[in-house]
C-alpha positions in Angstrom: -9.9 124.0 90.5 -9.2 127.6 89.4 -10.6 129.8 92.2 -13.2 132.4 91.7 -12.4 134.8 94.6 -11.8 132.2 97.3 -13.3 128.9 96.2 -12.7 126.7 93.2 -15.0 126.8 90.2 -16.2 123.2 90.8 -17.4 124.1 94.3 -19.9 126.5 92.8 -21.5 123.6 90.9 -21.6 121.3 93.9 -23.2 124.0 96.0 -25.8 124.5 93.3 -26.6 120.8 93.4 -26.8 120.8 97.2 -29.0 123.8 97.2 -31.4 122.0 94.8 -31.7 119.2 97.3 -29.4 116.7 95.6 -27.6 114.5 98.2 -25.6 112.0 96.0 -23.0 113.5 93.7 -20.6 111.7 91.3 -17.6 113.6 90.1 -16.2 112.4 86.8 -12.4 112.9 86.9 -9.3 111.8 85.2 -5.6 111.4 85.6 -3.8 114.3 87.4 -7.0 115.6 89.0 -6.4 114.3 92.5 -6.6 117.9 93.8 -10.4 117.7 93.3 -10.8 114.7 95.5 -8.4 116.2 98.2 -10.3 119.5 98.2 -13.6 117.8 99.2 -12.1 115.3 101.6 -11.9 115.7 105.4 -8.7 117.6 106.3 -8.4 116.8 110.0 -4.7 117.9 110.2 -5.4 121.3 108.6 -8.4 121.8 110.9 -6.3 120.9 114.0 -3.5 123.2 112.9 -5.9 126.2 112.4 -7.6 125.6 115.7 -4.2 125.5 117.4 -3.5 128.9 116.0 -6.9 130.2 117.2 -8.2 130.4 113.7 -11.5 128.7 114.5 -13.5 130.5 111.7 -11.1 129.2 109.1 -11.2 125.7 110.5 -15.0 125.8 110.3 -14.7 126.8 106.6 -12.5 123.8 105.9 -14.9 121.5 107.7 -17.9 123.0 105.8 -16.3 122.0 102.4 -16.1 118.3 103.4 -19.7 118.5 104.7 -21.1 120.0 101.5 -22.9 116.8 100.4 -23.7 113.6 102.4 -22.5 111.2 99.6 -19.7 112.1 97.2 -18.3 109.5 94.8 -15.6 109.7 92.0 -15.3 107.8 88.8 -12.5 108.1 86.3 -13.2 108.7 82.6 -9.8 107.6 81.3 -9.5 109.0 77.8 -11.5 112.2 77.3 -14.0 110.9 74.7 -16.7 113.5 74.9 -19.4 114.5 77.3 -21.6 111.5 76.3 -18.8 109.2 77.3 -18.4 110.9 80.6 -22.1 110.3 81.3 -21.7 106.7 80.3 -18.8 106.0 82.7 -21.1 107.1 85.6 -23.8 104.7 84.6 -22.9 101.9 87.1 -23.2 104.4 90.0 -26.4 106.1 88.7 -28.4 103.0 88.0 -32.0 103.3 86.9 -32.7 106.7 88.3 -33.2 110.2 86.8 -30.0 112.3 87.3 -28.6 115.8 86.7 -25.5 116.7 84.8 -23.6 119.9 85.8 -20.7 121.2 83.7 -18.9 123.2 86.3 -17.3 125.5 83.8 -20.7 127.2 83.4 -21.0 129.1 86.7 -24.5 130.5 87.0 -25.6 133.1 89.6 -29.3 132.6 90.1 -32.0 132.6 92.7 -33.3 130.0 92.9 -30.3 128.2 91.4 -30.3 127.0 87.8 -30.7 123.4 88.7 -33.6 124.2 91.1 -35.3 126.0 88.2 -34.9 122.9 86.0 -36.1 120.5 88.7 -39.3 122.5 88.9 -39.8 122.1 85.2 -38.9 118.4 85.4 -41.7 117.9 88.0 -44.1 119.5 85.6 -43.2 117.6 82.4 -41.8 114.3 83.8 -39.2 114.1 81.1 -35.6 115.2 80.4 -34.9 118.9 80.7 -32.0 120.8 79.1 -30.9 124.3 80.2 -30.7 126.8 77.3 -29.7 130.4 77.0 -30.3 132.9 74.1 -27.1 133.3 72.3 -25.9 136.0 69.8 -25.6 134.7 66.2 -21.9 135.4 66.3 -21.5 132.8 69.1 -24.1 130.2 68.3 -21.8 127.9 66.3 -20.0 127.0 69.5 -23.0 125.4 71.0 -25.7 122.7 70.6 -28.9 124.5 69.5 -32.5 123.5 69.8 -35.5 123.8 67.6 -38.6 124.1 69.8 -42.3 124.7 70.4 -43.2 127.0 73.3 -45.1 125.5 76.2 -45.1 128.6 78.4 -42.7 131.5 78.9 -39.2 130.1 79.3 -40.2 126.4 78.8 -40.1 124.6 75.5 -40.8 121.2 73.9 -37.7 120.3 71.8 -38.4 119.3 68.2 -34.7 119.0 67.1 -31.2 119.4 68.4 -28.2 120.4 66.2 -24.6 120.2 67.4 -22.6 123.3 66.7 -24.4 124.5 63.5 -23.2 127.3 61.3 -24.9 130.6 62.3 -27.1 130.6 59.2 -28.2 127.0 59.8 -29.0 127.4 63.5 -32.7 126.4 64.1 -33.1 129.1 66.9 -31.0 131.3 69.2 -31.5 129.0 72.1 -28.2 127.3 72.9 -27.7 124.4 75.2 -25.6 125.3 78.2 -24.0 123.1 81.0 -27.0 121.7 82.9 -29.1 118.7 82.1 -31.7 116.6 83.9 -31.8 113.2 82.2 -33.6 109.9 82.5 -31.8 106.6 82.5 -33.0 105.7 78.9 -30.3 108.2 77.7 -27.7 105.5 78.4 -29.0 103.2 75.6 -29.1 106.1 73.2 -25.5 106.9 74.1 -24.5 103.3 73.5 -26.2 103.5 70.1 -24.4 106.7 69.4 -21.1 105.2 70.4 -21.6 102.4 67.9 -22.0 104.8 65.1 -19.3 107.4 65.7 -16.0 107.4 63.7 -14.2 110.2 65.6 -14.1 108.3 68.9 -16.0 111.1 70.8 -19.5 110.5 72.0 -21.5 113.8 72.0 -24.3 114.0 74.5 -26.3 116.2 72.1 -26.3 113.5 69.5 -27.4 111.0 72.2 -30.2 113.2 73.2 -31.2 113.6 69.5 -31.5 109.8 69.3 -33.6 109.8 72.5 -35.9 112.5 71.0 -37.1 110.0 68.5 -38.4 107.9 71.4 -39.7 110.4 73.9 -40.3 114.1 74.4 -37.5 116.3 75.6 -37.9 119.8 77.1 -35.8 122.9 77.5 -35.8 125.5 80.3 -34.5 129.0 79.6 -32.1 130.1 82.4 -33.0 133.0 84.6 -29.8 134.3 86.0 -26.3 135.4 85.1 -24.1 132.7 83.4 -20.3 132.8 83.1 -18.4 130.5 80.8 -15.2 130.1 82.8 -13.8 127.7 80.3 -12.2 130.5 78.4 -9.8 133.2 79.6 -12.1 136.2 79.1 -15.1 134.4 80.7 -13.0 133.4 83.7 -11.8 137.0 84.2 -15.3 138.4 83.9 -16.6 135.8 86.4 -13.8 136.7 88.9 -14.7 140.4 88.8 -18.5 139.6 88.9 -18.3 137.4 92.0 -15.8 139.8 93.8 -18.3 142.6 93.4 -21.0 140.4 95.0 -19.0 140.2 98.2 -19.8 142.8 100.8 -16.3 142.6 102.3 -14.6 143.2 98.9 -17.0 145.1 96.7 -16.2 148.6 97.9 -12.4 148.6 97.8 -12.4 146.4 94.6 -14.7 148.8 92.8 -12.5 151.7 93.8 -9.5 149.8 92.4 -11.2 149.1 89.1 -12.2 152.8 88.8 -8.6 153.8 89.4 -7.6 151.8 86.3 -9.6 154.0 84.0 -7.5 156.3 81.8 
């Protein structure tokens, strides 16, 4: 819920899904995250208050947030047992349909949006698609990494997945980032992974590795600017980046930044 300029990080992800044509969204939440549900709920009292003060534009902005997607559901994860576990708890609501996973911490500025780029690839290959980005060797150990065979520029068939390898052991410089288009057979692979883990955490990358033994998986290299807002520096960079994209803020904000130079 940390804001980038004037809207929370999670809203960027939901807008990306909406712009890609997705109408049904499930938010996996946990204890203490009621603010997420409240943010996207109808706020009739606030709208009425703003209108009574003549602030009709702000009232319209509040209404637009609750109208972002036609169908928004919530499911609680309980204990944070890994991304694979978060996907599994949404299984009853997803059913037997392909679905997308967005990790909102990865905020991606792209036209078309990152998820729209992936859906185009999914339509071509008719199989799971993972978003990847080229990563410096110094950072690669913090990510899942793919081995691959190129299909066309920016699209790859995955031959292996390695979760957080040492830099010298990484099979490529293509790191998995926070977007996935998955098919429902991933659920059985995650259940298999859950039965084998000893740490309690179910890693989605390991579940996909199991799925790879049964069907082809593909990767799409992102075209756009990605910000990892899950760390302090990444969040600060994202805040500056998106402020400079705003016509009403860019000029005076850039002047302020220039004034900070020694």
